[in-house]
């Protein structure tokens, strides 16, 4: 995504309150725009990438645990996994610790795809965070990670993807 100098300057008026909502909304829209084209070949785009990356790097014992961890409705997760299976990126296997559960495991193609896409995701993050120095980026990401871990599951009944979609699709004011 090409960013013009007009996009990098401070707006004439950035709302003081609610600063968190405004900031997250702007950052989320910029991130989604920066990453959209990079992930279009992957089933379900960014959501598919989140699932694939968690399957490759995470330790979720079941599809249900994966859905809960990522804040994705378990019904939606079923369709996501089905499409990733159809694309040859993941497969469902019996969980060796509990044969009643199905564990989602990345295929060799899925691991390769995740490695390739991880670089594109990092480039999109770099584009969005370009105004920060390296140490500032690291600090921001660590602070966000801490807050995310602290509030994870606070509103577990709401599908995180629908919350994010409402922010991304909301008209700009």
Short mmCIF file of C-alpha atoms in Angstrom, two decimals:
data_model
loop_
_atom_site.label_atom_id
_atom_site.label_comp_id
_atom_site.label_asym_id
_atom_site.label_seq_id
_atom_site.Cartn_x
_atom_site.Cartn_y
_atom_site.Cartn_z
CA UNK A 1 0.00 0.00 0.00
CA UNK A 2 1.45 3.35 -1.03
CA UNK A 3 1.05 5.97 1.66
CA UNK A 4 1.17 9.64 0.79
CA UNK A 5 2.68 12.31 2.98
CA UNK A 6 -0.83 13.65 3.65
CA UNK A 7 -1.62 10.34 5.31
CA UNK A 8 1.41 10.54 7.59
CA UNK A 9 0.73 13.99 9.03
CA UNK A 10 -1.32 14.60 12.13
CA UNK A 11 -5.00 15.26 11.39
CA UNK A 12 -6.20 18.80 12.09
CA UNK A 13 -8.32 17.39 14.88
CA UNK A 14 -7.91 13.95 16.40
CA UNK A 15 -10.60 13.34 18.99
CA UNK A 16 -9.37 13.46 22.57
CA UNK A 17 -12.10 11.11 23.76
CA UNK A 18 -12.47 8.28 23.10
CA UNK A 19 -8.83 8.27 22.04
CA UNK A 20 -8.50 4.48 22.27
CA UNK A 21 -11.50 3.81 20.03
CA UNK A 22 -10.45 6.37 17.45
CA UNK A 23 -6.82 5.22 17.43
CA UNK A 24 -7.67 1.51 17.21
CA UNK A 25 -10.17 2.16 14.43
CA UNK A 26 -7.70 4.17 12.33
CA UNK A 27 -4.88 1.67 12.89
CA UNK A 28 -7.13 -1.30 12.16
CA UNK A 29 -8.35 0.19 8.88
CA UNK A 30 -4.79 1.01 7.79
CA UNK A 31 -3.58 -2.47 8.72
CA UNK A 32 -6.45 -4.14 6.86
CA UNK A 33 -5.74 -2.05 3.76
CA UNK A 34 -2.00 -2.80 3.94
CA UNK A 35 -2.50 -6.55 4.24
CA UNK A 36 -5.58 -7.19 2.08
CA UNK A 37 -3.81 -7.85 -1.24
CA UNK A 38 -1.07 -9.95 0.37
CA UNK A 39 -3.55 -12.46 1.76
CA UNK A 40 -6.23 -12.54 -0.94
CA UNK A 41 -5.12 -15.97 -2.24
CA UNK A 42 -5.58 -17.53 1.21
CA UNK A 43 -9.07 -18.79 2.09
CA UNK A 44 -10.74 -16.12 4.26
CA UNK A 45 -7.83 -13.69 3.93
CA UNK A 46 -6.60 -12.25 7.22
CA UNK A 47 -8.88 -14.45 9.31
CA UNK A 48 -7.55 -17.51 7.48
CA UNK A 49 -4.01 -16.32 8.12
CA UNK A 50 -4.67 -15.92 11.85
CA UNK A 51 -5.95 -19.49 12.00
CA UNK A 52 -3.09 -20.88 9.91
CA UNK A 53 -0.45 -19.03 11.95
CA UNK A 54 -1.96 -20.25 15.23
CA UNK A 55 -2.08 -23.83 13.92
CA UNK A 56 1.58 -23.60 12.86
CA UNK A 57 2.91 -21.82 15.95
CA UNK A 58 0.31 -22.39 18.67
CA UNK A 59 -0.56 -25.27 20.89
CA UNK A 60 -4.34 -25.51 20.76
CA UNK A 61 -5.46 -29.08 21.50
CA UNK A 62 -8.73 -28.90 19.54
CA UNK A 63 -10.69 -26.93 16.98
CA UNK A 64 -12.89 -25.62 19.81
CA UNK A 65 -9.84 -24.40 21.77
CA UNK A 66 -8.50 -22.77 18.61
CA UNK A 67 -11.80 -20.92 18.12
CA UNK A 68 -11.86 -19.76 21.74
CA UNK A 69 -8.23 -18.61 21.63
CA UNK A 70 -8.74 -16.57 18.45
CA UNK A 71 -12.17 -15.25 19.46
CA UNK A 72 -13.87 -16.78 16.43
CA UNK A 73 -17.35 -18.27 16.68
CA UNK A 74 -17.00 -22.06 16.69
CA UNK A 75 -19.47 -22.43 13.80
CA UNK A 76 -17.48 -19.95 11.72
CA UNK A 77 -14.30 -21.78 12.72
CA UNK A 78 -15.70 -25.00 11.26
CA UNK A 79 -16.13 -23.34 7.85
CA UNK A 80 -12.71 -21.72 8.09
CA UNK A 81 -11.03 -25.04 8.86
CA UNK A 82 -13.05 -26.80 6.14
CA UNK A 83 -11.76 -24.31 3.56
CA UNK A 84 -8.16 -24.54 4.81
CA UNK A 85 -8.43 -28.36 4.63
CA UNK A 86 -9.79 -28.12 1.08
CA UNK A 87 -6.84 -25.87 0.16
CA UNK A 88 -4.44 -28.51 1.53
CA UNK A 89 -3.05 -26.22 4.24
CA UNK A 90 -4.30 -28.03 7.36
CA UNK A 91 -5.82 -31.35 8.28
CA UNK A 92 -7.89 -32.67 11.15
CA UNK A 93 -6.39 -35.55 13.12
CA UNK A 94 -7.47 -37.38 16.24
CA UNK A 95 -5.91 -35.72 19.28
CA UNK A 96 -3.44 -38.23 20.76
CA UNK A 97 -4.28 -36.95 24.27
CA UNK A 98 -8.08 -37.28 23.75
CA UNK A 99 -9.35 -39.40 20.85
CA UNK A 100 -12.78 -37.72 21.09
CA UNK A 101 -11.25 -34.45 19.92
CA UNK A 102 -9.98 -33.49 16.49
CA UNK A 103 -6.74 -31.55 16.41
CA UNK A 104 -6.03 -29.16 13.55
CA UNK A 105 -2.51 -29.70 12.20
CA UNK A 106 -0.67 -27.79 9.47
CA UNK A 107 0.39 -29.71 6.39
CA UNK A 108 3.79 -29.20 4.77
CA UNK A 109 2.11 -26.88 2.26
CA UNK A 110 0.45 -25.01 5.10
CA UNK A 111 3.77 -24.47 6.90
CA UNK A 112 5.37 -23.22 3.68
CA UNK A 113 2.43 -20.90 3.01
CA UNK A 114 2.54 -19.51 6.56
CA UNK A 115 6.29 -18.79 6.28
CA UNK A 116 5.78 -17.00 2.98
CA UNK A 117 2.82 -14.97 4.25
CA UNK A 118 4.50 -14.11 7.57
CA UNK A 119 6.94 -11.89 5.68
CA UNK A 120 4.07 -10.08 3.98
CA UNK A 121 2.31 -9.62 7.31
CA UNK A 122 5.48 -8.19 8.84
CA UNK A 123 5.79 -5.79 5.88
CA UNK A 124 2.20 -4.63 6.44
CA UNK A 125 2.90 -4.12 10.15
CA UNK A 126 6.04 -2.16 9.25
CA UNK A 127 4.03 0.05 6.90
CA UNK A 128 1.44 0.81 9.56
CA UNK A 129 4.00 1.38 12.34
CA UNK A 130 6.54 3.24 10.19
CA UNK A 131 6.32 6.42 12.29
CA UNK A 132 7.75 4.58 15.33
CA UNK A 133 11.38 3.85 16.06
CA UNK A 134 12.36 0.18 16.50
CA UNK A 135 12.33 0.37 20.30
CA UNK A 136 9.00 2.21 20.28
CA UNK A 137 7.46 -0.51 18.07
CA UNK A 138 8.71 -3.22 20.38
CA UNK A 139 7.32 -1.37 23.40
CA UNK A 140 3.95 -0.74 21.73
CA UNK A 141 3.60 -4.37 20.64
CA UNK A 142 4.54 -5.61 24.11
CA UNK A 143 2.03 -3.28 25.76
CA UNK A 144 -0.71 -4.34 23.34
CA UNK A 145 0.13 -8.00 23.94
CA UNK A 146 -0.12 -7.49 27.72
CA UNK A 147 -3.48 -5.75 27.45
CA UNK A 148 -4.75 -8.42 25.03
CA UNK A 149 -3.76 -11.22 27.40
CA UNK A 150 -5.39 -9.39 30.30
CA UNK A 151 -8.74 -8.83 28.57
CA UNK A 152 -8.81 -12.06 26.52
CA UNK A 153 -12.15 -13.74 27.06
CA UNK A 154 -13.82 -10.72 28.70
CA UNK A 155 -16.65 -10.84 26.16
CA UNK A 156 -16.22 -14.41 24.98
CA UNK A 157 -19.85 -14.63 23.83
CA UNK A 158 -19.26 -12.08 21.04
CA UNK A 159 -17.44 -13.23 17.94
CA UNK A 160 -14.25 -11.17 17.72
CA UNK A 161 -14.40 -11.24 13.92
CA UNK A 162 -17.81 -9.54 13.90
CA UNK A 163 -16.54 -6.90 16.33
CA UNK A 164 -13.53 -6.21 14.10
CA UNK A 165 -15.70 -6.19 10.97
CA UNK A 166 -17.98 -3.59 12.52
CA UNK A 167 -14.96 -1.33 13.10
CA UNK A 168 -13.41 -1.89 9.68
CA UNK A 169 -16.71 -1.49 7.84
CA UNK A 170 -17.87 1.51 9.89
CA UNK A 171 -18.12 4.71 7.88
CA UNK A 172 -15.32 7.17 8.54
CA UNK A 173 -16.32 10.29 10.42
#
